[in-house]
Short mmCIF file of C-alpha atoms and ligand atoms in Angstrom, two decimals:
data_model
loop_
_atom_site.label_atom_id
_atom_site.label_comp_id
_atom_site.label_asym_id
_atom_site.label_seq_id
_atom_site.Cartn_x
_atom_site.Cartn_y
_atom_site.Cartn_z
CA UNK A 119 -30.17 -10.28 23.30
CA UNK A 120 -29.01 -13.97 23.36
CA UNK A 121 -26.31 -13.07 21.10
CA UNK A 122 -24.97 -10.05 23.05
CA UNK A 123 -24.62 -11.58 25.66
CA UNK A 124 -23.22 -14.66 24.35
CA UNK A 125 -20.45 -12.77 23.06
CA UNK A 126 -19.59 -10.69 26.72
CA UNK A 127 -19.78 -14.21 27.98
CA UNK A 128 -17.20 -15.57 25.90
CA UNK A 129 -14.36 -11.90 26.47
CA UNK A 130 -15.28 -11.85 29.63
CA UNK A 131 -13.80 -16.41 30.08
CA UNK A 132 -10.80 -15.08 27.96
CA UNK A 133 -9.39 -12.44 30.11
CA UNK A 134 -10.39 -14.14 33.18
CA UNK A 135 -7.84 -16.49 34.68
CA UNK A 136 -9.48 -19.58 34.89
CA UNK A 137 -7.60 -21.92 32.55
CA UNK A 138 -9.32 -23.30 29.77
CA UNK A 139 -6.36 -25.50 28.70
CA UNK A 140 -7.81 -28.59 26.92
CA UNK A 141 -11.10 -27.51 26.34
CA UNK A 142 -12.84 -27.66 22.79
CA UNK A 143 -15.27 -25.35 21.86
CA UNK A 144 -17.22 -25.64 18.29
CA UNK A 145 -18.77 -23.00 16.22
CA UNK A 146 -19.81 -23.86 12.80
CA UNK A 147 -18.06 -21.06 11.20
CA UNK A 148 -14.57 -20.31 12.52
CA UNK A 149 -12.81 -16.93 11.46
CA UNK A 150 -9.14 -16.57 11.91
CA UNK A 151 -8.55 -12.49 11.83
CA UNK A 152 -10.99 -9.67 12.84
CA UNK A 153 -8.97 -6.86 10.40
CA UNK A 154 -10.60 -5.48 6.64
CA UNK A 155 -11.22 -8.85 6.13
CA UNK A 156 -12.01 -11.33 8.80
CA UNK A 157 -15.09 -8.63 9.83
CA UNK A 158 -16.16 -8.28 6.21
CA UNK A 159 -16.50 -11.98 5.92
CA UNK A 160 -18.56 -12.24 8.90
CA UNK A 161 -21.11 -9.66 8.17
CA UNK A 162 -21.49 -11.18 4.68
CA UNK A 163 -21.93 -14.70 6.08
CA UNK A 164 -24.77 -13.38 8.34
CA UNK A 165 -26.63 -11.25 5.88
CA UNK A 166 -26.86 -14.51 3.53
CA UNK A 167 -27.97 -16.78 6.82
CA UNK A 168 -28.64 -15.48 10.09
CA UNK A 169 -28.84 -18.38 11.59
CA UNK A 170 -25.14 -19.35 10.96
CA UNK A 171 -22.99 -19.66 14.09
CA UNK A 172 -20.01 -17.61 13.27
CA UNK A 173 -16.78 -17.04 16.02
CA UNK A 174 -14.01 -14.71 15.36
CA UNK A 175 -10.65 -15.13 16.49
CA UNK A 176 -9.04 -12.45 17.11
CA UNK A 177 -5.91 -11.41 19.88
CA UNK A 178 -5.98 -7.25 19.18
CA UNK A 179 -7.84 -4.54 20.99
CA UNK A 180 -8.17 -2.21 18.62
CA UNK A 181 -9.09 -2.04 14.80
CA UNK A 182 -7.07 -0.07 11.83
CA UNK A 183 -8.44 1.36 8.81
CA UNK A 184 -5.15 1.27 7.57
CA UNK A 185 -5.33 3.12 3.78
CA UNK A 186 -5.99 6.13 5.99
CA UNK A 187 -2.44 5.77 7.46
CA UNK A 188 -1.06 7.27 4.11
CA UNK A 189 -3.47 10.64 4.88
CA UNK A 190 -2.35 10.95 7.89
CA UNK A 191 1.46 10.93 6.93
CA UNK A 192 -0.25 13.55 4.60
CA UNK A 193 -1.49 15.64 7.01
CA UNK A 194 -5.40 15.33 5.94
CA UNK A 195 -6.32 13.17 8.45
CA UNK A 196 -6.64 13.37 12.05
CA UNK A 197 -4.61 9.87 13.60
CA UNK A 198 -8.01 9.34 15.72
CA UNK A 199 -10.15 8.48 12.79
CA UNK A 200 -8.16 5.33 11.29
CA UNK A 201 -8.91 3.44 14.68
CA UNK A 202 -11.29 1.87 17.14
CA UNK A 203 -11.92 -0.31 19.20
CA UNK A 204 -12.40 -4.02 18.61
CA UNK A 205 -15.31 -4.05 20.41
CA UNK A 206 -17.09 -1.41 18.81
CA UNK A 207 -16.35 -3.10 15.17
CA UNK A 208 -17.45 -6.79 16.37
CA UNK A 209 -20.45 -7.86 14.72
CA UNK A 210 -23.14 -8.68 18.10
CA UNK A 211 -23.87 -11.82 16.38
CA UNK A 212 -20.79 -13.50 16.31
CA UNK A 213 -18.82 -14.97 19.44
CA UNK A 214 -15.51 -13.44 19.79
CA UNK A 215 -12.17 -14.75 21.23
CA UNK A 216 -9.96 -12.31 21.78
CA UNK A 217 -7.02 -15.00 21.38
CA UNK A 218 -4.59 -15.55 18.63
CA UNK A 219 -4.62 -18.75 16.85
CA UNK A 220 -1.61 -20.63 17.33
CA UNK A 221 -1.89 -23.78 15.17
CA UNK A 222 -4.92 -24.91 12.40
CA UNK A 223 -5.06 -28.98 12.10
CA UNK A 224 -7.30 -29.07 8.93
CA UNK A 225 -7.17 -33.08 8.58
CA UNK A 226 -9.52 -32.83 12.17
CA UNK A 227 -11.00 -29.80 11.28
CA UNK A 228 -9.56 -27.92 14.35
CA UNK A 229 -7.83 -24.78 15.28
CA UNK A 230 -6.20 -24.37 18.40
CA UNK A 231 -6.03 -20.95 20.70
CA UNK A 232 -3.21 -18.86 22.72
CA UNK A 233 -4.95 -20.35 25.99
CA UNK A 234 -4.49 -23.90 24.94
CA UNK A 235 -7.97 -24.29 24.26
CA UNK A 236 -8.92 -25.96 20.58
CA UNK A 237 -11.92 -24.92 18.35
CA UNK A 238 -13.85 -27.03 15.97
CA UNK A 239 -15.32 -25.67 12.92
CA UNK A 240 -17.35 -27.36 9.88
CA UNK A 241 -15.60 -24.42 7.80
CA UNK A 242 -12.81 -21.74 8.33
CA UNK A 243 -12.05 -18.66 6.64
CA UNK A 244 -8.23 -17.32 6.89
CA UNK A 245 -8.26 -13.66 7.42
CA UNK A 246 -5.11 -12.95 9.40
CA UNK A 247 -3.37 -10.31 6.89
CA UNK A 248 0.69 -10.36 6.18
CA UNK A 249 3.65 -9.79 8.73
CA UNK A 250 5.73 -6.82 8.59
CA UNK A 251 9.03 -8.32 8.52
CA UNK A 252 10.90 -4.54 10.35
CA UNK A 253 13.85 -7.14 11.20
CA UNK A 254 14.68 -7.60 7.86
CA UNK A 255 16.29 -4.42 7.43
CA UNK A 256 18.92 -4.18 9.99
CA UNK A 257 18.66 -0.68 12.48
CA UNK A 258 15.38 -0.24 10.92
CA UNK A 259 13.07 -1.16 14.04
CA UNK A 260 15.24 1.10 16.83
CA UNK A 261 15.54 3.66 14.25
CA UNK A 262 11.99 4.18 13.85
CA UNK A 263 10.47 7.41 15.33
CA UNK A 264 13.75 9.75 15.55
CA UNK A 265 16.44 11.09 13.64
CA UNK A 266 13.73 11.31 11.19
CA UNK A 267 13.52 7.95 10.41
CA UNK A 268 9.70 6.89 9.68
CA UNK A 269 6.89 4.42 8.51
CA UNK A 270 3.50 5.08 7.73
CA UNK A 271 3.12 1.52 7.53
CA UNK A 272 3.68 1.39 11.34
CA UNK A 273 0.99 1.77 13.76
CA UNK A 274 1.04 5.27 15.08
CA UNK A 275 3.84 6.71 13.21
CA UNK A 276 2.35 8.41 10.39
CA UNK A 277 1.93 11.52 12.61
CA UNK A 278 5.60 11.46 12.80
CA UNK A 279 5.97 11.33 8.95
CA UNK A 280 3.40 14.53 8.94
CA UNK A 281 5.65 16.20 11.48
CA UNK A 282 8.50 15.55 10.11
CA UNK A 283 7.81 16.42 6.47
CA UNK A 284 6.66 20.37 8.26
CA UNK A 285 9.68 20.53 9.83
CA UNK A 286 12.33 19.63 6.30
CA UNK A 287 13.37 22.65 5.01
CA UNK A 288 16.42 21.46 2.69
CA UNK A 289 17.83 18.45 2.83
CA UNK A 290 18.20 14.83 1.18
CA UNK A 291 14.69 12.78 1.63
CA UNK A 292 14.54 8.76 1.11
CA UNK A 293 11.61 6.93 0.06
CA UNK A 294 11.90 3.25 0.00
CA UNK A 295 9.92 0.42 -1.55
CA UNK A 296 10.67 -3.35 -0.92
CA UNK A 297 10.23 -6.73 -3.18
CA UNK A 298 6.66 -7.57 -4.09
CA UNK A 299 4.53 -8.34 -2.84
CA UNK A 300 3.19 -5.96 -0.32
CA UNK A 301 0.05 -4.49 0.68
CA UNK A 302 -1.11 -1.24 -1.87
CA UNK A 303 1.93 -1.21 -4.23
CA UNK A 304 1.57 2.15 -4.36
CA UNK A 305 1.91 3.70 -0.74
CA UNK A 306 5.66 4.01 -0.68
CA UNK A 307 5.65 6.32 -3.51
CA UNK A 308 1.67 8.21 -2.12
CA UNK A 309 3.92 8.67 0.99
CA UNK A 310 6.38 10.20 -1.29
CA UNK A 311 4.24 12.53 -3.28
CA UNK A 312 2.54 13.89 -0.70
CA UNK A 313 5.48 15.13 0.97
CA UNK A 314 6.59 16.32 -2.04
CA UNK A 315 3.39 17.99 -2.96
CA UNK A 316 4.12 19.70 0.46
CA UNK A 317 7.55 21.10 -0.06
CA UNK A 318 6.13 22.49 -3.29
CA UNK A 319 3.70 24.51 -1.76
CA UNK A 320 6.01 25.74 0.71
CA UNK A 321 8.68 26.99 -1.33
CA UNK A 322 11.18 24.63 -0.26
CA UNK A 323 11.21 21.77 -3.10
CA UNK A 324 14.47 23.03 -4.81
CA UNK A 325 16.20 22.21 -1.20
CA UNK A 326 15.07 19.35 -0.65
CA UNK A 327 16.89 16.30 -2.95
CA UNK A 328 13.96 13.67 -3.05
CA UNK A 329 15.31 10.31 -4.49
CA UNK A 330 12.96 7.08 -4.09
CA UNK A 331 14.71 3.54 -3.85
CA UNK A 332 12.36 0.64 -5.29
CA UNK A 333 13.57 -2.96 -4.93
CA UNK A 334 11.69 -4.00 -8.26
CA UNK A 335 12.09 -2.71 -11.67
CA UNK A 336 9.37 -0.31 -12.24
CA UNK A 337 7.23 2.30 -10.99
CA UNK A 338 4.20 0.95 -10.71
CA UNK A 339 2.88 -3.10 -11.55
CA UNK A 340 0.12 -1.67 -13.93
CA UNK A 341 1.85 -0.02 -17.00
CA UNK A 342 -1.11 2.03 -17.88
CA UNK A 343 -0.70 4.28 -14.93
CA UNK A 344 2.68 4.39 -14.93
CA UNK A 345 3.11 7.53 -17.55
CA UNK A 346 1.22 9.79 -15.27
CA UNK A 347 3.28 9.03 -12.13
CA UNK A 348 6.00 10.16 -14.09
CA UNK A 349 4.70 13.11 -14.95
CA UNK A 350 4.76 13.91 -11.16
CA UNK A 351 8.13 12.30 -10.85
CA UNK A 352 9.37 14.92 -13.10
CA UNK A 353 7.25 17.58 -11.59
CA UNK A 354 8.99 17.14 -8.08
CA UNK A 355 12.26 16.38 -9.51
CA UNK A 356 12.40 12.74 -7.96
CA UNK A 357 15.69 11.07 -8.77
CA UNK A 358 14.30 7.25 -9.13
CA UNK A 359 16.58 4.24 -8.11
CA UNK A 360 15.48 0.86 -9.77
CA UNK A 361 16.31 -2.83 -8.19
CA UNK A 362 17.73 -0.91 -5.29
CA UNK A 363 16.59 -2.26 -1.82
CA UNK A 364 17.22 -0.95 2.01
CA UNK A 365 18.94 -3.54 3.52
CA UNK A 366 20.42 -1.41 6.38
CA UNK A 367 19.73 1.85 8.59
CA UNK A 368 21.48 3.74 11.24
CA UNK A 369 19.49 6.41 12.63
CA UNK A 370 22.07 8.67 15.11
CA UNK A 371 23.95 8.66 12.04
CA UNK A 372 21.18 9.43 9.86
CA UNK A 373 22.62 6.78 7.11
CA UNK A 374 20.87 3.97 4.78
CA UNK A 375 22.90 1.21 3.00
CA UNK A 376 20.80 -0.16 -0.15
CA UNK A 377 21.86 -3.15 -2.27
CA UNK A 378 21.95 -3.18 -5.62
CA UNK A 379 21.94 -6.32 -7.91
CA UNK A 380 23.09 -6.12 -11.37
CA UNK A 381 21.87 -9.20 -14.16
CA UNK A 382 24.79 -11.27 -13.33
CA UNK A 383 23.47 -11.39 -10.31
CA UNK A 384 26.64 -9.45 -8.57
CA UNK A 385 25.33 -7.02 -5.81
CA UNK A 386 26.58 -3.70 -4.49
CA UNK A 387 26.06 -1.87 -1.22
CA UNK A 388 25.85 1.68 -1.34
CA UNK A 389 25.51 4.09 1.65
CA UNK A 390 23.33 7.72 1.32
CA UNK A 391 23.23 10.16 3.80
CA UNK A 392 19.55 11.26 4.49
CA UNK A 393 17.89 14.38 6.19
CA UNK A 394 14.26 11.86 6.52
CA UNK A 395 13.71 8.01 5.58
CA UNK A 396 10.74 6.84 5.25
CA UNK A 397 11.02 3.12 4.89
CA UNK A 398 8.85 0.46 4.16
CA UNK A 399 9.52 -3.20 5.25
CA UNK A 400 9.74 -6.42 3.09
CA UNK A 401 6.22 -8.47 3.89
CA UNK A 402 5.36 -12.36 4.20
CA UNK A 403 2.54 -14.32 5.03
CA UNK A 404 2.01 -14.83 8.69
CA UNK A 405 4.20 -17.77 10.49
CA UNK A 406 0.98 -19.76 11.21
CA UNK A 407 -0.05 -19.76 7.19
CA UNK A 408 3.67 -19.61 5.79
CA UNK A 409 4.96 -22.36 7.65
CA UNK A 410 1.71 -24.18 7.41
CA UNK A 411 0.46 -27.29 5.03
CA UNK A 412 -1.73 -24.63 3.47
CA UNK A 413 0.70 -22.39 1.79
CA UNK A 414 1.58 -21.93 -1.52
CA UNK A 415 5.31 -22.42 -2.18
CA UNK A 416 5.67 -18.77 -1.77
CA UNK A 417 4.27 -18.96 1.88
CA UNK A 418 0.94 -17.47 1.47
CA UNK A 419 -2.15 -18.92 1.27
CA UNK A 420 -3.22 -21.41 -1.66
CA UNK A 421 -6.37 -20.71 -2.85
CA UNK A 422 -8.68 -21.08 -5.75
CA UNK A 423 -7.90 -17.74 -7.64
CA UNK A 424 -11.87 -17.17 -8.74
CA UNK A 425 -13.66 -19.38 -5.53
CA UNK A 426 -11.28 -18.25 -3.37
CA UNK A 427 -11.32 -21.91 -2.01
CA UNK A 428 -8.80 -23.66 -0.37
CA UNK A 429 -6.90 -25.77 -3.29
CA UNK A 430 -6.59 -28.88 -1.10
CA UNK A 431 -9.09 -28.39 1.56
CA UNK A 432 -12.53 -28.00 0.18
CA UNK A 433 -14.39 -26.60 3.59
CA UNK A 434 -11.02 -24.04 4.30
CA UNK A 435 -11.67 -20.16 2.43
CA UNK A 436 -9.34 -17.24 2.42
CA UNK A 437 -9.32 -13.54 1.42
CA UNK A 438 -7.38 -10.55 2.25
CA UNK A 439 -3.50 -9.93 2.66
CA UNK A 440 -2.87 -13.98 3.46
CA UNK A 441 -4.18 -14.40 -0.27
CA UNK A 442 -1.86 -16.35 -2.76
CA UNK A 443 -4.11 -14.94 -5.56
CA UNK A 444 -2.31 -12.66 -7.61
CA UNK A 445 -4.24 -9.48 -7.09
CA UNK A 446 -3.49 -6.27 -5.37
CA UNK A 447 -3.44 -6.69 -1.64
CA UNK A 448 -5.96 -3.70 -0.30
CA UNK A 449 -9.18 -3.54 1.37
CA UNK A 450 -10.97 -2.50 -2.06
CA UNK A 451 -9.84 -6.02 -3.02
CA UNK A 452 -11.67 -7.44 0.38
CA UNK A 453 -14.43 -5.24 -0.71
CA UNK A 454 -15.30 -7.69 -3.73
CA UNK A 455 -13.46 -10.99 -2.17
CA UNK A 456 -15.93 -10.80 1.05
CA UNK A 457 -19.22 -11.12 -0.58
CA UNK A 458 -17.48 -14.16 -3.43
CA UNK A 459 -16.27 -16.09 -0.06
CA UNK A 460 -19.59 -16.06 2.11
CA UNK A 461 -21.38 -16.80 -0.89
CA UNK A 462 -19.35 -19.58 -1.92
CA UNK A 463 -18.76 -20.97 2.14
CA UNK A 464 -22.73 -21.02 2.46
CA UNK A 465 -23.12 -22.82 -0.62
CA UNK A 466 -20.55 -25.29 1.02
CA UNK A 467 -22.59 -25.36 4.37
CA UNK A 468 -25.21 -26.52 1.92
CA UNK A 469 -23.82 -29.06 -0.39
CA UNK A 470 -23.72 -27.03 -3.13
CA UNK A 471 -22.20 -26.22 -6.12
CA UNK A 472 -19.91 -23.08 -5.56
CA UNK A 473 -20.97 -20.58 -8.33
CA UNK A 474 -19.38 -16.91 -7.02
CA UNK A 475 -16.00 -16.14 -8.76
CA UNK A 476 -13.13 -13.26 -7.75
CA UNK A 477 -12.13 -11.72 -11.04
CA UNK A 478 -8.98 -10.23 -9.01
CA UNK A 479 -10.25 -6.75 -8.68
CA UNK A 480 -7.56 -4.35 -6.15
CA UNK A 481 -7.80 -0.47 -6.03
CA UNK A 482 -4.99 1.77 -4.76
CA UNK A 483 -5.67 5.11 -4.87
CA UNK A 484 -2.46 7.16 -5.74
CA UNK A 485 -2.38 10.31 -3.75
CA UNK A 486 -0.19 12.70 -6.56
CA UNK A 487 -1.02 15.78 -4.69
CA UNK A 488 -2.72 16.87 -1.86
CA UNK A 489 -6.24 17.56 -3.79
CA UNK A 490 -5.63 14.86 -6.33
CA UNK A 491 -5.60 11.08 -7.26
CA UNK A 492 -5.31 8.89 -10.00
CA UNK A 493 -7.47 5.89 -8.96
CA UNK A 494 -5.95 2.89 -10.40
CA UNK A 495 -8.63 -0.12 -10.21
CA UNK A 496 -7.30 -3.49 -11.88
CA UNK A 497 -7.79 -7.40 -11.77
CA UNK A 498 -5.90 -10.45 -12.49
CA UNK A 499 -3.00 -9.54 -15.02
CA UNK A 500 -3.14 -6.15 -14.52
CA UNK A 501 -6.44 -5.19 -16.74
CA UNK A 502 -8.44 -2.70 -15.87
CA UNK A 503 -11.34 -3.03 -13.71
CA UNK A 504 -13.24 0.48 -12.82
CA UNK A 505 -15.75 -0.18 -10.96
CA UNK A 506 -16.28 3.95 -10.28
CA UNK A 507 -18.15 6.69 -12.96
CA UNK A 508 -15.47 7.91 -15.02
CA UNK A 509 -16.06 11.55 -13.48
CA UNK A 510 -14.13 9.63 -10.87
CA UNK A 511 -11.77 7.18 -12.02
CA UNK A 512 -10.83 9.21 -15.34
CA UNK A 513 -8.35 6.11 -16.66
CA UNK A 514 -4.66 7.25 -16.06
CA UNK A 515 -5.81 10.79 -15.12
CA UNK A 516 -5.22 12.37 -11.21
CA UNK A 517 -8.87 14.10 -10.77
CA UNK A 518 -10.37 15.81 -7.96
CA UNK A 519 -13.30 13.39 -7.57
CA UNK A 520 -10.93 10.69 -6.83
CA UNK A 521 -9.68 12.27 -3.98
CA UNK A 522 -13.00 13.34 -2.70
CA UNK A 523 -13.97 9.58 -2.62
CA UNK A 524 -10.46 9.35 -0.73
CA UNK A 525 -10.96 12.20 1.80
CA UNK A 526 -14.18 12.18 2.33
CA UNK A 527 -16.08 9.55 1.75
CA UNK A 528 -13.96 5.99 1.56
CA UNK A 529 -13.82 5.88 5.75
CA UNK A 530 -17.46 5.93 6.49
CA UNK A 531 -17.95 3.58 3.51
CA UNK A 532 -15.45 1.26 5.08
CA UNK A 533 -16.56 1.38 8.88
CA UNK A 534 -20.40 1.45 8.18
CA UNK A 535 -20.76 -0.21 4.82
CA UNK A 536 -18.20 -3.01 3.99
CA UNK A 537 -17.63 -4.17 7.87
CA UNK A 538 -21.66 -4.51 8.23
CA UNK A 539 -22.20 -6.49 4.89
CA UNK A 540 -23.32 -3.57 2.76
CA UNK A 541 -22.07 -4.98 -0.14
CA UNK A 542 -21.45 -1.76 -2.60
CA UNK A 543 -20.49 -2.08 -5.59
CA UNK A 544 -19.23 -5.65 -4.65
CA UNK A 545 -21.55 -8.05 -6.66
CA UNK A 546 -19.88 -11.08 -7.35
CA UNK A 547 -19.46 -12.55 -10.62
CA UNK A 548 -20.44 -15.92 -11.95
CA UNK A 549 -18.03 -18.51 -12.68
P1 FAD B 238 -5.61 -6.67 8.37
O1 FAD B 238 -6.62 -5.59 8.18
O2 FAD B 238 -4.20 -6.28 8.58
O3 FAD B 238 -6.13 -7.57 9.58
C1 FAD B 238 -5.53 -8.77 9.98
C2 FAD B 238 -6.06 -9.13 11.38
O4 FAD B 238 -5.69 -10.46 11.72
C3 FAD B 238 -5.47 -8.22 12.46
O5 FAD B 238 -6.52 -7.65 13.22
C4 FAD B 238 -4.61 -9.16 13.29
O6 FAD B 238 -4.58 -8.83 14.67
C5 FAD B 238 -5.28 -10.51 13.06
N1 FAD B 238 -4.39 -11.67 13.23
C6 FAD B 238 -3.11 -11.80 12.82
N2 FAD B 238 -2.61 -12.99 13.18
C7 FAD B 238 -3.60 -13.64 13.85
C8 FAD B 238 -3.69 -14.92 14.49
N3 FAD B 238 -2.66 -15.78 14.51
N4 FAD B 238 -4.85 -15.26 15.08
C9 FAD B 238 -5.91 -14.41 15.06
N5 FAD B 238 -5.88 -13.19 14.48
C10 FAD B 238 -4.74 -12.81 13.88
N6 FAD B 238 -5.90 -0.61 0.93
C11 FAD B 238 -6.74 0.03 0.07
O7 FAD B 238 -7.71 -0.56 -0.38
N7 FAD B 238 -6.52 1.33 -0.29
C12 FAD B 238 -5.49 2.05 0.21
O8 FAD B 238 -5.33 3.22 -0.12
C13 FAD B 238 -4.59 1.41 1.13
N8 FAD B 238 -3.55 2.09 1.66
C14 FAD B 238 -2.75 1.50 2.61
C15 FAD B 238 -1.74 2.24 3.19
C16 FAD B 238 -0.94 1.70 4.18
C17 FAD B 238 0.15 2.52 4.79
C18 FAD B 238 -1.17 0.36 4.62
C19 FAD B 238 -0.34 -0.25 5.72
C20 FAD B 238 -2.18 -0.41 4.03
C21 FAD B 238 -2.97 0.15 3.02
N9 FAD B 238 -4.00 -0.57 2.38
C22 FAD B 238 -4.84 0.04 1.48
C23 FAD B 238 -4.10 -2.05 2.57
C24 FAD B 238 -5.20 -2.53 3.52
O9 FAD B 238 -5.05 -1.89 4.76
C25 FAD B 238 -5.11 -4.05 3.67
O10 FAD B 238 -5.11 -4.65 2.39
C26 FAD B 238 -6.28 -4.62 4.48
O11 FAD B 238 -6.24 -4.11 5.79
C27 FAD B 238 -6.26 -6.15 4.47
O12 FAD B 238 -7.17 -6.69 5.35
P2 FAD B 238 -6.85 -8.02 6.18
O13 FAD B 238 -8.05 -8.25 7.03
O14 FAD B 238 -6.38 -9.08 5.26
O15 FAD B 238 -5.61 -7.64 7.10
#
């Protein structure tokens, strides 16, 4: 088709060497990001107008479903089936540069590419998720991947946790959480269980001293889930460490340093000895968004919390991890932000009134055991939105449905349902 081979057309200029420097291209729709959220968008732009001419920016070769990262530190899931190729997650009908975008000028309506090229667009949606920030814990980045020293929120390594957590017979294991935000609160401590769950089932638990290290000041945001994740916490005999951060690791010596700060304000380094780390890193808004006119003055991105709008510039959207909205940041959030953004960015197009609101809805399914989860699912402020049958998301309760949903099911919904516009259970509200 016309479309296909528009897009070969446009990867095949990017990795050739002919310069494009000072070139502009235009595409009515411009889409910073191909992740959860930049390829959600796009498929729920088309389904509402096929005729809109939609590019995607987007440097990577390869696409993550990233909650399945967590299963695979778990051991339930095979590494190969939380990735694929770009290419094979594309949409045909958009064109795709396989560039990053450097700078956005939104008084001129222009973003402008790795190759020096510039791209007009009558709207843009920002979709290019958070940074890991590994640098700002010092040893952490050369430590990763030996001496037992680990990340499931790093590409690749969650094998690494899996193999790891086989081989600990006895032993001290660290779980670390940094400041808020991050993306799904609650994957430091799934991480956590499920290693825990592990050691439990293998007769080892009693050897193994398990103490988690959170940088904020309680278990989990949402109180009403926090009593049964303490139930566990008990169960596994986890010693918990409040407003205690990793500021520091040193992996031949298999040592962390974390910082705690008392209400005065005075802090304290302490260093622990550790058999297996598995750190998580503190998180910010991307340098092109953080450093950007368009930020909030936290750095992310300042939108609208129920249009999902720009605050400032009226033809400029946003959703996933960028967000400055104060919900969750997970792909079951992008799941109901996608549909509320292409609804509301064709209504733009169109000159007219934007009527699709974001009530705030995140998910994170915590993985207690291997077998069981307690599905928390919760909007703006923390109240509860299920949007599952409660023979599935039974309130605070870990079921067996839940993790069903988690094991089998929630990967082909994401590749073949949310990135091709199938919009399930994601009917937005009206403002
Ligand atoms: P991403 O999916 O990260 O995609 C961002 C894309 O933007 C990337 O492809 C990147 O290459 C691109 N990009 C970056 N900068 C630029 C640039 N300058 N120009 C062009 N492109 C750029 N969510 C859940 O719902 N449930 C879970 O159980 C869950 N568990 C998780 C467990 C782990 C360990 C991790 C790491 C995440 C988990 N998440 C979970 C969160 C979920 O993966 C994210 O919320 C989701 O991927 C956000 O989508 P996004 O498109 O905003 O960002």
């Amino acid at each position: 088709s016309l479309a296909h081979s528009k897009q070969r057309q446009e990867v095949r200029g990017m990795t050739s060497n002919t310069t494009t420097t000072g070139s502009v291209k235009t595409h009515t729709v411009v889409i910073v990001g191909g992740g959860a959220a930049g390829i959600s968008v796009a498929s729920s732009i088309h389904k509402r107008d096929g005729n809109i001419d939609i590019a995607i920016i987007e440097p990577a070769n390869r696409h993550h479903y990233q909650p399945g990262w967590t299963m695979v530190g778990g051991g339930v899931f095979r590494p190969e089936v939380t990735s694929k190729p770009m290419s094979e997650v594309m949409p045909k009908f958009v064109s795709w540069y396989q560039q990053p975008v450097t700078a956005i000028d939104q008084d001129n309506n222009q973003v402008s590419l790795g190759d020096g090229s510039s791209m007009q667009y009558k709207a843009l949606v920002l979709a290019p998720g958070l940074e890991l920030n590994w640098g700002g814990i010092e040893g952490l980045e050369e430590a990763l991947g030996s001496n037992g020293v680990t990340s499931n929120y790093r590409e690749g390594m969650a094998s690494y946790t899996w193999d790891i957590v086989q081989k600990l017979k006895k032993g001290r294991a660290l779980f670390s959480q940094p400041p808020m935000p991050i993306k799904c609160a609650g994957a430091p401590q799934k991480a956590m269980y499920l290693s825990a769950d592990y050691w439990l089932k293998h007769g080892v638990l009693n050897n193994v001293d398990i103490q988690f290290h959170n940088a904020g000041a309680v278990l989990f945001g949402v109180a009403d889930y926090v009593p049964a994740l303490e139930a566990y916490v008990e169960k596994y005999g986890i010693d918990l460490n409040f407003q205690s951060t990793l500021v520091a690791v040193n992996g031949p010596s298999k040592t962390a340093v974390f910082r705690s700060t008392d209400g005065e304000g005075n802090s304290q380094d302490r260093e622990v000895s550790f058999d297996m780390l598995h750190a998580v890193p503190p998180q910010r808004a991307p340098k092109l968004i953080r450093e950007s006119a368009l930020a909030n003055e936290g750095g992310w991105l300042n939108l609208e919390d129920d249009t999902l709008r720009h605050k400032t510039y009226t033809n400029i959207f946003g959703l996933g991890d960028v967000s400055g909205t104060g919900n969750a940041k997970t792909a079951a959030a992008v799941r109901k932000q996608a549909p509320v953004v292409a609804e509301n960015l064709v209504a733009t197009l169109r000159d007219q009134p934007l009527e699709a609101a974001y009530l705030g809805y995140g998910s994170c399914p915590l993985t207690v055991e291997n077998g069981k989860i307690v599905l928390a699912e919760f909007g703006y402020g923390g109240v509860l939105q299920p949007s599952f049958p409660k023979w599935i998301n039974d309130g605070n309760k870990a079921t067996r449905a839940a993790w069903w949903l988690k094991a089998k099911k929630l990967p082909t919904l994401y590749w073949h349902g949310m990135l091709k516009g199938n919009e399930w259970l994601a009917k937005p509200a009206k403002r």
